[in-house]
mmCIF file of the C-alpha atoms, coordinates in Angstrom:
data_MODEL
# 
_entry.id   MODEL 
# 
loop_
_atom_site.group_PDB 
_atom_site.id 
_atom_site.type_symbol 
_atom_site.label_atom_id 
_atom_site.label_alt_id 
_atom_site.label_comp_id 
_atom_site.label_asym_id 
_atom_site.label_entity_id 
_atom_site.label_seq_id 
_atom_site.pdbx_PDB_ins_code 
_atom_site.Cartn_x 
_atom_site.Cartn_y 
_atom_site.Cartn_z 
_atom_site.occupancy 
_atom_site.B_iso_or_equiv 
_atom_site.pdbx_formal_charge 
_atom_site.auth_seq_id 
_atom_site.auth_comp_id 
_atom_site.auth_asym_id 
_atom_site.auth_atom_id 
_atom_site.pdbx_PDB_model_num 
ATOM 1   C CA . GLY A 1 1   ? 0.060   0.109  0.002   1.00 0.00 ? 1   GLY A CA 1 
ATOM 2   C CA . ILE A 1 2   ? 1.007   3.599  0.201   1.00 0.00 ? 2   ILE A CA 1 
ATOM 3   C CA . LYS A 1 3   ? 2.295   4.810  3.542   1.00 0.00 ? 3   LYS A CA 1 
ATOM 4   C CA . THR A 1 4   ? 3.893   7.892  4.735   1.00 0.00 ? 4   THR A CA 1 
ATOM 5   C CA . LYS A 1 5   ? 7.502   7.162  5.881   1.00 0.00 ? 5   LYS A CA 1 
ATOM 6   C CA . THR A 1 6   ? 9.661   9.442  8.123   1.00 0.00 ? 6   THR A CA 1 
ATOM 7   C CA . GLU A 1 7   ? 13.446  9.465  8.271   1.00 0.00 ? 7   GLU A CA 1 
ATOM 8   C CA . TYR A 1 8   ? 15.807  11.687 10.108  1.00 0.00 ? 8   TYR A CA 1 
ATOM 9   C CA . HIS A 1 9   ? 18.932  12.919 8.791   1.00 0.00 ? 9   HIS A CA 1 
ATOM 10  C CA . ARG A 1 10  ? 22.116  14.978 10.063  1.00 0.00 ? 10  ARG A CA 1 
ATOM 11  C CA . ASP A 1 11  ? 22.863  17.766 7.699   1.00 0.00 ? 11  ASP A CA 1 
ATOM 12  C CA . ARG A 1 12  ? 26.741  17.528 7.523   1.00 0.00 ? 12  ARG A CA 1 
ATOM 13  C CA . ARG A 1 13  ? 27.173  21.275 6.845   1.00 0.00 ? 13  ARG A CA 1 
ATOM 14  C CA . THR A 1 14  ? 25.118  22.592 9.553   1.00 0.00 ? 14  THR A CA 1 
ATOM 15  C CA . GLY A 1 15  ? 25.121  19.676 11.886  1.00 0.00 ? 15  GLY A CA 1 
ATOM 16  C CA . ARG A 1 16  ? 21.481  20.149 12.373  1.00 0.00 ? 16  ARG A CA 1 
ATOM 17  C CA . HIS A 1 17  ? 19.074  16.997 12.401  1.00 0.00 ? 17  HIS A CA 1 
ATOM 18  C CA . GLU A 1 18  ? 16.457  17.055 9.479   1.00 0.00 ? 18  GLU A CA 1 
ATOM 19  C CA . ARG A 1 19  ? 12.973  15.553 9.610   1.00 0.00 ? 19  ARG A CA 1 
ATOM 20  C CA . LEU A 1 20  ? 11.968  14.000 6.328   1.00 0.00 ? 20  LEU A CA 1 
ATOM 21  C CA . GLU A 1 21  ? 8.548   12.921 5.331   1.00 0.00 ? 21  GLU A CA 1 
ATOM 22  C CA . TYR A 1 22  ? 7.803   11.181 2.239   1.00 0.00 ? 22  TYR A CA 1 
ATOM 23  C CA . VAL A 1 23  ? 5.202   8.700  0.861   1.00 0.00 ? 23  VAL A CA 1 
ATOM 24  C CA . ASP A 1 24  ? 6.617   5.309  0.763   1.00 0.00 ? 24  ASP A CA 1 
ATOM 25  C CA . ALA A 1 25  ? 4.674   3.934  -2.338  1.00 0.00 ? 25  ALA A CA 1 
ATOM 26  C CA . ASP A 1 26  ? 4.921   0.724  -4.153  1.00 0.00 ? 26  ASP A CA 1 
ATOM 27  C CA . GLU A 1 27  ? 5.367   1.988  -7.881  1.00 0.00 ? 27  GLU A CA 1 
ATOM 28  C CA . GLU A 1 28  ? 3.830   -1.163 -9.341  1.00 0.00 ? 28  GLU A CA 1 
ATOM 29  C CA . LYS A 1 29  ? 0.611   -0.933 -7.264  1.00 0.00 ? 29  LYS A CA 1 
ATOM 30  C CA . ILE A 1 30  ? 0.517   2.859  -8.325  1.00 0.00 ? 30  ILE A CA 1 
ATOM 31  C CA . VAL A 1 31  ? 0.568   1.860  -12.079 1.00 0.00 ? 31  VAL A CA 1 
ATOM 32  C CA . LEU A 1 32  ? -1.891  -0.957 -11.666 1.00 0.00 ? 32  LEU A CA 1 
ATOM 33  C CA . PHE A 1 33  ? -4.051  1.415  -9.924  1.00 0.00 ? 33  PHE A CA 1 
ATOM 34  C CA . ALA A 1 34  ? -3.963  4.052  -12.673 1.00 0.00 ? 34  ALA A CA 1 
ATOM 35  C CA . GLU A 1 35  ? -4.499  1.426  -15.227 1.00 0.00 ? 35  GLU A CA 1 
ATOM 36  C CA . ALA A 1 36  ? -7.567  0.199  -13.591 1.00 0.00 ? 36  ALA A CA 1 
ATOM 37  C CA . LEU A 1 37  ? -8.978  3.877  -13.352 1.00 0.00 ? 37  LEU A CA 1 
ATOM 38  C CA . ASN A 1 38  ? -8.288  4.405  -16.610 1.00 0.00 ? 38  ASN A CA 1 
ATOM 39  C CA . ASN A 1 39  ? -10.011 1.424  -17.844 1.00 0.00 ? 39  ASN A CA 1 
ATOM 40  C CA . PHE A 1 40  ? -12.998 2.476  -15.713 1.00 0.00 ? 40  PHE A CA 1 
ATOM 41  C CA . ILE A 1 41  ? -13.050 6.143  -16.663 1.00 0.00 ? 41  ILE A CA 1 
ATOM 42  C CA . ILE A 1 42  ? -12.820 5.597  -20.332 1.00 0.00 ? 42  ILE A CA 1 
ATOM 43  C CA . ALA A 1 43  ? -16.300 3.824  -21.403 1.00 0.00 ? 43  ALA A CA 1 
ATOM 44  C CA . ASP A 1 44  ? -15.907 3.991  -25.321 1.00 0.00 ? 44  ASP A CA 1 
ATOM 45  C CA . TRP A 1 45  ? -14.473 6.123  -28.072 1.00 0.00 ? 45  TRP A CA 1 
ATOM 46  C CA . ALA A 1 46  ? -14.533 6.734  -31.687 1.00 0.00 ? 46  ALA A CA 1 
ATOM 47  C CA . LEU A 1 47  ? -10.828 6.919  -32.676 1.00 0.00 ? 47  LEU A CA 1 
ATOM 48  C CA . PHE A 1 48  ? -9.460  6.082  -35.723 1.00 0.00 ? 48  PHE A CA 1 
ATOM 49  C CA . THR A 1 49  ? -5.678  5.832  -37.136 1.00 0.00 ? 49  THR A CA 1 
ATOM 50  C CA . ASN A 1 50  ? -4.414  8.167  -39.704 1.00 0.00 ? 50  ASN A CA 1 
ATOM 51  C CA . ASP A 1 51  ? -5.532  5.695  -42.673 1.00 0.00 ? 51  ASP A CA 1 
ATOM 52  C CA . GLY A 1 52  ? -9.115  5.559  -41.215 1.00 0.00 ? 52  GLY A CA 1 
ATOM 53  C CA . LYS A 1 53  ? -8.825  2.160  -39.256 1.00 0.00 ? 53  LYS A CA 1 
ATOM 54  C CA . LYS A 1 54  ? -10.934 2.335  -36.082 1.00 0.00 ? 54  LYS A CA 1 
ATOM 55  C CA . ILE A 1 55  ? -8.824  1.946  -32.710 1.00 0.00 ? 55  ILE A CA 1 
ATOM 56  C CA . ASP A 1 56  ? -10.674 -0.614 -30.576 1.00 0.00 ? 56  ASP A CA 1 
ATOM 57  C CA . CYS A 1 57  ? -11.412 0.504  -27.017 1.00 0.00 ? 57  CYS A CA 1 
ATOM 58  C CA . THR A 1 58  ? -9.541  -2.061 -25.035 1.00 0.00 ? 58  THR A CA 1 
ATOM 59  C CA . LYS A 1 59  ? -7.835  -1.765 -21.842 1.00 0.00 ? 59  LYS A CA 1 
ATOM 60  C CA . GLU A 1 60  ? -4.328  -2.063 -23.540 1.00 0.00 ? 60  GLU A CA 1 
ATOM 61  C CA . ASN A 1 61  ? -5.172  0.781  -25.979 1.00 0.00 ? 61  ASN A CA 1 
ATOM 62  C CA . LYS A 1 62  ? -6.649  2.949  -23.268 1.00 0.00 ? 62  LYS A CA 1 
ATOM 63  C CA . ASN A 1 63  ? -3.235  2.504  -21.248 1.00 0.00 ? 63  ASN A CA 1 
ATOM 64  C CA . LYS A 1 64  ? -1.176  3.081  -24.440 1.00 0.00 ? 64  LYS A CA 1 
ATOM 65  C CA . LEU A 1 65  ? -2.730  6.311  -25.123 1.00 0.00 ? 65  LEU A CA 1 
ATOM 66  C CA . MET A 1 66  ? -2.791  7.564  -21.579 1.00 0.00 ? 66  MET A CA 1 
ATOM 67  C CA . ARG A 1 67  ? 1.104   6.741  -21.235 1.00 0.00 ? 67  ARG A CA 1 
ATOM 68  C CA . GLY A 1 68  ? 1.926   7.831  -24.970 1.00 0.00 ? 68  GLY A CA 1 
ATOM 69  C CA . SER A 1 69  ? -0.289  10.639 -25.765 1.00 0.00 ? 69  SER A CA 1 
ATOM 70  C CA . PRO A 1 70  ? -0.156  13.775 -23.428 1.00 0.00 ? 70  PRO A CA 1 
ATOM 71  C CA . ARG A 1 71  ? -2.986  15.411 -25.434 1.00 0.00 ? 71  ARG A CA 1 
ATOM 72  C CA . PHE A 1 72  ? -4.927  12.411 -25.149 1.00 0.00 ? 72  PHE A CA 1 
ATOM 73  C CA . ALA A 1 73  ? -4.285  12.318 -21.350 1.00 0.00 ? 73  ALA A CA 1 
ATOM 74  C CA . GLU A 1 74  ? -4.956  15.652 -21.028 1.00 0.00 ? 74  GLU A CA 1 
ATOM 75  C CA . PHE A 1 75  ? -8.383  15.473 -22.589 1.00 0.00 ? 75  PHE A CA 1 
ATOM 76  C CA . ILE A 1 76  ? -9.353  12.768 -20.400 1.00 0.00 ? 76  ILE A CA 1 
ATOM 77  C CA . ALA A 1 77  ? -8.337  14.728 -17.545 1.00 0.00 ? 77  ALA A CA 1 
ATOM 78  C CA . GLU A 1 78  ? -10.443 17.525 -18.472 1.00 0.00 ? 78  GLU A CA 1 
ATOM 79  C CA . CYS A 1 79  ? -13.494 15.522 -18.982 1.00 0.00 ? 79  CYS A CA 1 
ATOM 80  C CA . THR A 1 80  ? -12.913 13.876 -15.523 1.00 0.00 ? 80  THR A CA 1 
ATOM 81  C CA . GLU A 1 81  ? -12.830 17.205 -13.978 1.00 0.00 ? 81  GLU A CA 1 
ATOM 82  C CA . GLN A 1 82  ? -15.932 18.307 -15.957 1.00 0.00 ? 82  GLN A CA 1 
ATOM 83  C CA . LEU A 1 83  ? -17.728 15.216 -14.833 1.00 0.00 ? 83  LEU A CA 1 
ATOM 84  C CA . ARG A 1 84  ? -16.852 15.732 -11.177 1.00 0.00 ? 84  ARG A CA 1 
ATOM 85  C CA . LYS A 1 85  ? -18.250 19.529 -11.558 1.00 0.00 ? 85  LYS A CA 1 
ATOM 86  C CA . ASP A 1 86  ? -21.709 18.353 -13.131 1.00 0.00 ? 86  ASP A CA 1 
ATOM 87  C CA . ILE A 1 87  ? -21.882 15.818 -10.220 1.00 0.00 ? 87  ILE A CA 1 
ATOM 88  C CA . ARG A 1 88  ? -21.535 18.405 -7.710  1.00 0.00 ? 88  ARG A CA 1 
ATOM 89  C CA . ILE A 1 89  ? -23.688 20.827 -9.470  1.00 0.00 ? 89  ILE A CA 1 
ATOM 90  C CA . GLN A 1 90  ? -26.463 18.064 -9.727  1.00 0.00 ? 90  GLN A CA 1 
ATOM 91  C CA . GLU A 1 91  ? -26.043 16.796 -5.935  1.00 0.00 ? 91  GLU A CA 1 
ATOM 92  C CA . ASP A 1 92  ? -26.220 20.668 -4.930  1.00 0.00 ? 92  ASP A CA 1 
ATOM 93  C CA . LYS A 1 93  ? -29.756 21.002 -6.824  1.00 0.00 ? 93  LYS A CA 1 
ATOM 94  C CA . GLU A 1 94  ? -30.917 17.668 -5.299  1.00 0.00 ? 94  GLU A CA 1 
ATOM 95  C CA . LEU A 1 95  ? -30.130 19.031 -1.759  1.00 0.00 ? 95  LEU A CA 1 
ATOM 96  C CA . LYS A 1 96  ? -31.767 22.489 -2.411  1.00 0.00 ? 96  LYS A CA 1 
ATOM 97  C CA . ASN A 1 97  ? -34.784 20.392 -3.951  1.00 0.00 ? 97  ASN A CA 1 
ATOM 98  C CA . SER A 1 98  ? -35.015 18.295 -0.711  1.00 0.00 ? 98  SER A CA 1 
ATOM 99  C CA . GLU A 1 99  ? -34.752 21.231 1.455   1.00 0.00 ? 99  GLU A CA 1 
ATOM 100 C CA . ASN A 1 100 ? -37.764 22.869 -0.165  1.00 0.00 ? 100 ASN A CA 1 
ATOM 101 C CA . ILE A 1 101 ? -39.898 19.828 0.242   1.00 0.00 ? 101 ILE A CA 1 
ATOM 102 C CA . SER A 1 102 ? -42.133 20.584 3.208   1.00 0.00 ? 102 SER A CA 1 
ATOM 103 C CA . ILE A 1 103 ? -44.520 17.619 4.852   1.00 0.00 ? 103 ILE A CA 1 
ATOM 104 C CA . ASP A 1 104 ? -47.758 19.048 6.233   1.00 0.00 ? 104 ASP A CA 1 
# 
């Protein structure tokens, strides 16, 4: 898993002790999580090669594009952020509607 790790080091120049905190992460687990998330987020697409062949929306192709195309990864990030905003707006509307309901 991902854990916070703390280490203490002595600065050779000043003689002072420093406390360093960092995330002790298993890189392989992070990659697997990112790939699973990509596979979940991207449901389908209409992508074609330059010569007009359809690019199948497979887990492998999703991960290739997310790793190999910064433009594609940025587009997916923008779409995901817009979806989050839309969900927040809808939740706010539903909350306001539920507050306006009175039971007599």
